[in-house]
Short mmCIF file of C-alpha atoms and ligand atoms in Angstrom, two decimals:
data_model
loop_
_atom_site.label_atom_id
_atom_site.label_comp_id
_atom_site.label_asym_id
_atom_site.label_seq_id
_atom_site.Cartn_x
_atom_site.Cartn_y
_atom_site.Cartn_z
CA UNK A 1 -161.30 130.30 182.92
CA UNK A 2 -164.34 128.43 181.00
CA UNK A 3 -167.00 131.56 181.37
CA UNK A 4 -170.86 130.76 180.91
CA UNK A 5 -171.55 130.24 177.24
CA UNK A 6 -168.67 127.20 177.54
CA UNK A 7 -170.21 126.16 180.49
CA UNK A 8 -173.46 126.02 179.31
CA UNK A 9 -171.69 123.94 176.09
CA UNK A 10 -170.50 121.25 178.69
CA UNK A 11 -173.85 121.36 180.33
CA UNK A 12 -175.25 120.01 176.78
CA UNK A 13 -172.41 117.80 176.22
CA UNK A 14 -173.42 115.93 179.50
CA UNK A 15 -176.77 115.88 178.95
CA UNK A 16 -176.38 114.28 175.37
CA UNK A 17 -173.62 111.60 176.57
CA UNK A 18 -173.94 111.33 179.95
CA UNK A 19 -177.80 111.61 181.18
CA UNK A 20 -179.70 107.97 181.68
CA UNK A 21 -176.49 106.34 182.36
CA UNK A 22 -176.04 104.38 185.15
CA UNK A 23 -172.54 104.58 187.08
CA UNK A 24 -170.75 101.21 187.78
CA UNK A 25 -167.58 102.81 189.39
CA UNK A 26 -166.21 106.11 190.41
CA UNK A 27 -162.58 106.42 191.31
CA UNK A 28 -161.13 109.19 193.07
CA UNK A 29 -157.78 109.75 191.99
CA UNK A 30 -156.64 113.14 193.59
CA UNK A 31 -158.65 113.69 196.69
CA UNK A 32 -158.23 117.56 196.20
CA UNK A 33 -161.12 117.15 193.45
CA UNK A 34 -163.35 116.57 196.29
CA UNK A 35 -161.95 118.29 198.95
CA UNK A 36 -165.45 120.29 198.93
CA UNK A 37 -167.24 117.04 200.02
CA UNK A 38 -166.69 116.91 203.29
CA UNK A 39 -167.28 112.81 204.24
CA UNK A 40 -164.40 112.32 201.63
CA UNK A 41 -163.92 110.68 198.88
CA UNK A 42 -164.87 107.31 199.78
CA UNK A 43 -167.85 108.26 200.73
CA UNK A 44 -168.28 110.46 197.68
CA UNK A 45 -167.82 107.32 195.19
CA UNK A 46 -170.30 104.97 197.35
CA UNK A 47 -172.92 107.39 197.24
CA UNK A 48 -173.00 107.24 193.24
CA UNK A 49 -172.09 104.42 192.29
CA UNK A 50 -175.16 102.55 190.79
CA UNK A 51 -177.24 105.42 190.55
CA UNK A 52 -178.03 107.15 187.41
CA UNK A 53 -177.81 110.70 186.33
CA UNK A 54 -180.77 112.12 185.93
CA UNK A 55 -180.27 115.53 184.13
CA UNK A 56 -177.55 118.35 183.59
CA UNK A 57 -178.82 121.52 184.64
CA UNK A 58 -176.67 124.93 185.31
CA UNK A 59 -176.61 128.09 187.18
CA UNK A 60 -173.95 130.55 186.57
CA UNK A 61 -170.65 128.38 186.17
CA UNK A 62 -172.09 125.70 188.34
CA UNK A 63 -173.43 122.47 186.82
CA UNK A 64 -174.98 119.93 188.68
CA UNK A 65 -175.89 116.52 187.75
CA UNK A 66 -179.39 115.22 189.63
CA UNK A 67 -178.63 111.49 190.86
CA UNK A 68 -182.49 111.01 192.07
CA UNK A 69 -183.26 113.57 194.94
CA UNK A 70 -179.40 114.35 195.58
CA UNK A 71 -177.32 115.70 192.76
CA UNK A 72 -173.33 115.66 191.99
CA UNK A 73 -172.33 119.22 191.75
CA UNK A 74 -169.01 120.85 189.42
CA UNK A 75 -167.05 123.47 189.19
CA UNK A 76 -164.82 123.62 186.84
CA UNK A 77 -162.30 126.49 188.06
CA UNK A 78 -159.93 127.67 185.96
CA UNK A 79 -158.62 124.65 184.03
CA UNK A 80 -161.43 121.86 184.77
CA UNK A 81 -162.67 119.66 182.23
CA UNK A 82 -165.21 116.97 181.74
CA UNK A 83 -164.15 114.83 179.08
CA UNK A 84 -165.87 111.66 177.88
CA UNK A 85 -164.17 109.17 175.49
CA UNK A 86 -163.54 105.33 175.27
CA UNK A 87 -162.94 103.53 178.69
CA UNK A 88 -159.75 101.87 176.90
CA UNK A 89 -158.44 105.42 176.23
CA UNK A 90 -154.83 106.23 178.26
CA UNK A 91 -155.42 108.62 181.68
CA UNK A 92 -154.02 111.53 181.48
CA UNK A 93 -151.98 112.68 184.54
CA UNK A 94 -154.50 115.66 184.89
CA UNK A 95 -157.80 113.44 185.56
CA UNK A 96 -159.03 113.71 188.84
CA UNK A 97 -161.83 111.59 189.02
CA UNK A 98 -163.32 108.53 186.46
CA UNK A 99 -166.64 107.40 186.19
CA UNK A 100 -167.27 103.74 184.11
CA UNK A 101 -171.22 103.10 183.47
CA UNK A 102 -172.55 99.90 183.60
CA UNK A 103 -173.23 99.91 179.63
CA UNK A 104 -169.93 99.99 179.10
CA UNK A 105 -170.21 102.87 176.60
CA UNK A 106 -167.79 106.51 177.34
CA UNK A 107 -166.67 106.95 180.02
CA UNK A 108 -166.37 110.71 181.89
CA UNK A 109 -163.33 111.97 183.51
CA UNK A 110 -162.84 115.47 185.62
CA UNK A 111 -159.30 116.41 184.14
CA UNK A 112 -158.37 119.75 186.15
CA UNK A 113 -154.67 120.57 185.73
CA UNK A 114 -154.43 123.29 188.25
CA UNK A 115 -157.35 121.50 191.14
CA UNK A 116 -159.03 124.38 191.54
CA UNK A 117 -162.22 123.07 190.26
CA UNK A 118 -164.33 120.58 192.07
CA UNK A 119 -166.68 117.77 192.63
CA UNK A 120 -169.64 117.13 195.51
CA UNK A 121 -172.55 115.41 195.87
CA UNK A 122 -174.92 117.88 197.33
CA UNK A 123 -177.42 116.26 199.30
CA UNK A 124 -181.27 116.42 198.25
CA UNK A 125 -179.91 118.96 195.89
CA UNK A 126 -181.52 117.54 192.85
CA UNK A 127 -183.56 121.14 191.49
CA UNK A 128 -181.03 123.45 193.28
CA UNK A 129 -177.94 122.61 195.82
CA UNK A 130 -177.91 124.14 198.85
CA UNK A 131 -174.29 125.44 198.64
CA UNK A 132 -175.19 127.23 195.45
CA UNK A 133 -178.30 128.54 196.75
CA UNK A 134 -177.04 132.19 197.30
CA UNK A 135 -176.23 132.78 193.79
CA UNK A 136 -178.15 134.09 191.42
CA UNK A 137 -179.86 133.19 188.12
CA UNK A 138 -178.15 134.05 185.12
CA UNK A 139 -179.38 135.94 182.21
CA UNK A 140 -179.89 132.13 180.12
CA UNK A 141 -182.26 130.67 182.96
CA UNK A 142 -185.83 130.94 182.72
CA UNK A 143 -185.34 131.90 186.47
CA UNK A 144 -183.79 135.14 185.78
CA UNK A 145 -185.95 137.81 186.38
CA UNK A 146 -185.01 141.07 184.22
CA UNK A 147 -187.24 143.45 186.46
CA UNK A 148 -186.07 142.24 189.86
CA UNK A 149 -182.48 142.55 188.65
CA UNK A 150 -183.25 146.14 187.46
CA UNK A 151 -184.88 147.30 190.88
CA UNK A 152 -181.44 144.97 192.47
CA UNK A 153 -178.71 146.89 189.94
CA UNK A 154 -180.23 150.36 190.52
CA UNK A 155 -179.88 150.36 194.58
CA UNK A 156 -176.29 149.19 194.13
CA UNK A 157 -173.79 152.73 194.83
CA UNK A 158 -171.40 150.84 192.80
CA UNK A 159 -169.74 150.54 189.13
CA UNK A 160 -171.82 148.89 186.39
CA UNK A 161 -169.16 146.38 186.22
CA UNK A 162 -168.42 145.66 189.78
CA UNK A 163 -172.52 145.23 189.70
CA UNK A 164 -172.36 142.68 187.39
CA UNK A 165 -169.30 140.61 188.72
CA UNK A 166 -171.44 140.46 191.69
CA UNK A 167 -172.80 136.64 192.02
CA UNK A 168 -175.71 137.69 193.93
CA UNK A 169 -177.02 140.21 191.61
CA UNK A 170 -177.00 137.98 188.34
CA UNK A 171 -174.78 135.56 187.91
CA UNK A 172 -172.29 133.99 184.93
CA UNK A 173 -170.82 137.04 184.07
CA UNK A 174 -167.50 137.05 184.02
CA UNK A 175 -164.77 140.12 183.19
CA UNK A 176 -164.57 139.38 179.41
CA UNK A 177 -168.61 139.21 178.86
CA UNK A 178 -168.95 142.59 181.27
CA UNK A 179 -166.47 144.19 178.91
CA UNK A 180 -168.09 143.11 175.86
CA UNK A 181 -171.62 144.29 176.89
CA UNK A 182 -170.76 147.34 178.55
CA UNK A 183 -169.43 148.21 174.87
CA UNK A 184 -172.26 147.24 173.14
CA UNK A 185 -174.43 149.07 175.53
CA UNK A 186 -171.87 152.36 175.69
CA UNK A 187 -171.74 152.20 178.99
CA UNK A 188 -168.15 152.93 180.78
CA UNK A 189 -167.59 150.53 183.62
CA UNK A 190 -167.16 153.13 186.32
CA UNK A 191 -171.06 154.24 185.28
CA UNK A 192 -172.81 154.36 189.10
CA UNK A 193 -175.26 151.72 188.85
CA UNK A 194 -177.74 153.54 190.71
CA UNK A 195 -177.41 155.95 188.02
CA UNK A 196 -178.75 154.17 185.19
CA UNK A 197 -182.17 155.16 183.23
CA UNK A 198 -183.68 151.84 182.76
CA UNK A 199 -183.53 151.97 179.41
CA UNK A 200 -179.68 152.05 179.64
CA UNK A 201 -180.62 148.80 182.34
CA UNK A 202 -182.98 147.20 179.13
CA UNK A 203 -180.31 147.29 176.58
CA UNK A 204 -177.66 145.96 178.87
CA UNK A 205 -179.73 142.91 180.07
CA UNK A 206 -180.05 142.81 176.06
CA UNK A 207 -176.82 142.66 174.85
CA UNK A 208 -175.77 139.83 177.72
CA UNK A 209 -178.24 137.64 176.28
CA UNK A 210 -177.01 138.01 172.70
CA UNK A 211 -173.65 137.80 173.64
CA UNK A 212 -174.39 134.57 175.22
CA UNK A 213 -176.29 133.32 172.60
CA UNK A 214 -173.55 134.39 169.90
CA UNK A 215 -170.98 132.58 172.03
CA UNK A 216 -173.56 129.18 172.37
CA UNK A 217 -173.87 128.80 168.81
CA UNK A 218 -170.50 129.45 167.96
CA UNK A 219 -169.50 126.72 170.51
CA UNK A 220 -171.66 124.08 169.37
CA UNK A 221 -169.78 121.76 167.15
CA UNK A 222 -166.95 120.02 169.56
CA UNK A 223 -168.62 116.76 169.75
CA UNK A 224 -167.75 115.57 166.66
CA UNK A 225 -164.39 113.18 167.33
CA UNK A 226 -164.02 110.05 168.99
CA UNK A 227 -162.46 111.40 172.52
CA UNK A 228 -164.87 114.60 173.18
CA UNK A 229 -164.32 117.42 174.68
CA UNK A 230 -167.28 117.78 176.53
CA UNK A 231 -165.42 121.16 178.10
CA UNK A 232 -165.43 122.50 174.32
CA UNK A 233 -163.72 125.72 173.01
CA UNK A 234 -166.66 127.79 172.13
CA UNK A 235 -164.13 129.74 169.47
CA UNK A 236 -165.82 133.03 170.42
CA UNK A 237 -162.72 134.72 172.11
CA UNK A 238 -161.09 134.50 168.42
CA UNK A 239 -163.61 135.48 166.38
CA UNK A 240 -165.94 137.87 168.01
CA UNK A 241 -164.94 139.61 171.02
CA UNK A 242 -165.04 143.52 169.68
CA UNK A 243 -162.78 145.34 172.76
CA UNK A 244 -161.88 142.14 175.29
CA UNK A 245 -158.05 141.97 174.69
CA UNK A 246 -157.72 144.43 172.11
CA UNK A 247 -155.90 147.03 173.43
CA UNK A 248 -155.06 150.02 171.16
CA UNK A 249 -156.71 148.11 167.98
CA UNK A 250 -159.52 150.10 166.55
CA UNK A 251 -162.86 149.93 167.77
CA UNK A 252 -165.33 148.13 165.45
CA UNK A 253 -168.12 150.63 166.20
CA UNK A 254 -166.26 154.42 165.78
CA UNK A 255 -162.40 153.02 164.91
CA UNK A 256 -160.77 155.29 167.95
CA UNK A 257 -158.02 152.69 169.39
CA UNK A 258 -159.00 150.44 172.49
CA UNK A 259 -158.12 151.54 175.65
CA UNK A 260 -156.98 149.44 178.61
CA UNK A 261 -157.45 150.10 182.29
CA UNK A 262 -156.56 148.09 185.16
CA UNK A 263 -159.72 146.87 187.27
CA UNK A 264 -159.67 145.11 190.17
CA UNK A 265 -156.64 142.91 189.48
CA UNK A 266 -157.30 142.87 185.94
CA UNK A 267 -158.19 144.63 183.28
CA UNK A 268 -161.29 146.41 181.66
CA UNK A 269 -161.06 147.37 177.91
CA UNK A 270 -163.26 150.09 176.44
CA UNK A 271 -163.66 152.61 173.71
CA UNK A 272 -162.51 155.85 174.93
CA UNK A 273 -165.03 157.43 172.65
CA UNK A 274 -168.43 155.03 172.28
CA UNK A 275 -168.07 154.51 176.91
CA UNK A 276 -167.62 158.19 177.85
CA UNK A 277 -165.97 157.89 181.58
CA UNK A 278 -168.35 159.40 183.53
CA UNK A 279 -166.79 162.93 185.01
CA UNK A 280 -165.79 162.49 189.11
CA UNK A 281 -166.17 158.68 188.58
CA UNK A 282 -170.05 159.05 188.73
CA UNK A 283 -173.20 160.20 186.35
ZN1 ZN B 1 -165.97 153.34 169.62
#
């Protein structure tokens, strides 16, 4: 599942290929990709086409693409893509939806092999859709307020992690980025998050942002060949991820082997000895 920093990379992809282009055509070809847009897809494809896109902006894993006042909103689920390339290029069986632009440059395709992403055009939704309204900033957006999300985080009588899974409290961070900052911050996951000093709070709002901003620039050079992947591999999850996935390997900070727990139908990874578990699940 693409996770902010790759979202964020397809948020820049669109805006450098996409923005200021006007739409000629947009064909539905699986109405599941817009089974969120409830006048259907007919509907959906008369109410863009000829209109431009305006901008590429992002909250959380949402992007949204402002067509005037309205904007086209996208998930991207687990498998979703956004690919542009030459209109002459062959469809895959995965896209779900083609857009042509009246310059006849690229054109962009929503490729999902498992439809659990999605397309809508969210009404007068240009500077924030409605139906994404509830979430909250993420740690990238100017938006994001650190010291409201403190005061938030510190009423919760909850784990750290569950706290930051939580869309409402912040939002964009996903199990592998909660891992990796937890660790950086030496903070176990079952922490109460009412029972943070805010300096632990500081350093963990910290170590989001640079692992976001590690993950950005490491992501930031697949738009180089002729059909891009505008849903680029940011090549973090090789390179960089210090406990994420690396069970029983040694810990980069202390060398004591990784340790694996299952976490609400997952898994969280930690250092046994760097994220003390707090004693009777709380501190
Ligand atoms: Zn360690």
């Amino acid at each position: 599942m693409p996770e902010l920093p790759e979202v964020e990379t397809v948020r820049s992809g669109l805006e450098r290929f996409v923005v200021g282009r006007r739409i000629e055509s947009v064909e539905v070809l699986h109405p599941r990709a817009v089974r969120r847009h409830e006048p259907g897809p007919a509907d959906f494809s008369s109410r863009l086409r000829g209109r431009r896109f305006d901008g590429a902006r992002r909250r959380g894993k949402y992007l949204w693409l402002p067509v005037g006042e309205d904007a086209m909103l996208a998930h991207l689920g687990m498998s979703g893509q956004l690919l542009v390339g030459p209109q002459d290029a062959p469809l895959s069986p995965h896209v779900r939806v083609r857009f042509t632009f009246d310059d006849g440059g690229p054109d962009l395709r929503f490729t999902d092999q498992r439809t659990f992403g999605h397309l809508l055009l969210a009404e007068s939704g240009a500077l924030l859709p409605a139906v994404i309204a509830h979430i909250a900033p993420d740690p990238l957006e100017s938006a994001f307020d650190a010291t409201w999300f403190a005061g938030r985080l510190r009423s919760r009588r909850t784990g750290i992690k569950r706290a930051l899974l939580d869309q409402s409290l912040i939002s964009g961070v996903g199990n592998i980025y909660a891992d990796e900052a937890l660790w950086r911050t030496g903070l176990h996951y079952a922490r109460g998050a009412d029972r943070l000093r805010p300096r632990e709070v500081t350093a963990l709002i910290e170590a989001i942002r640079e692992i976001f901003a590690e993950a950005l620039l490491a992501g930031g050079t697949s738009f180089d060949s002729l059909y891009v992947n505008v849903n680029g591999e940011s090549g973090y999850f090789d390179r960089s991820l210090s406990v994420y996935g690396r069970e029983g390997e040694p810990c980069p900070r202390c060398g004591a082997p990784v340790r694996r727990d299952p976490f609400m139908n997952r898994s969280s990874y930690t250092c046994p000895v760097c994220q003390p578990r707090p004693r009777n699940g709380r501190w």
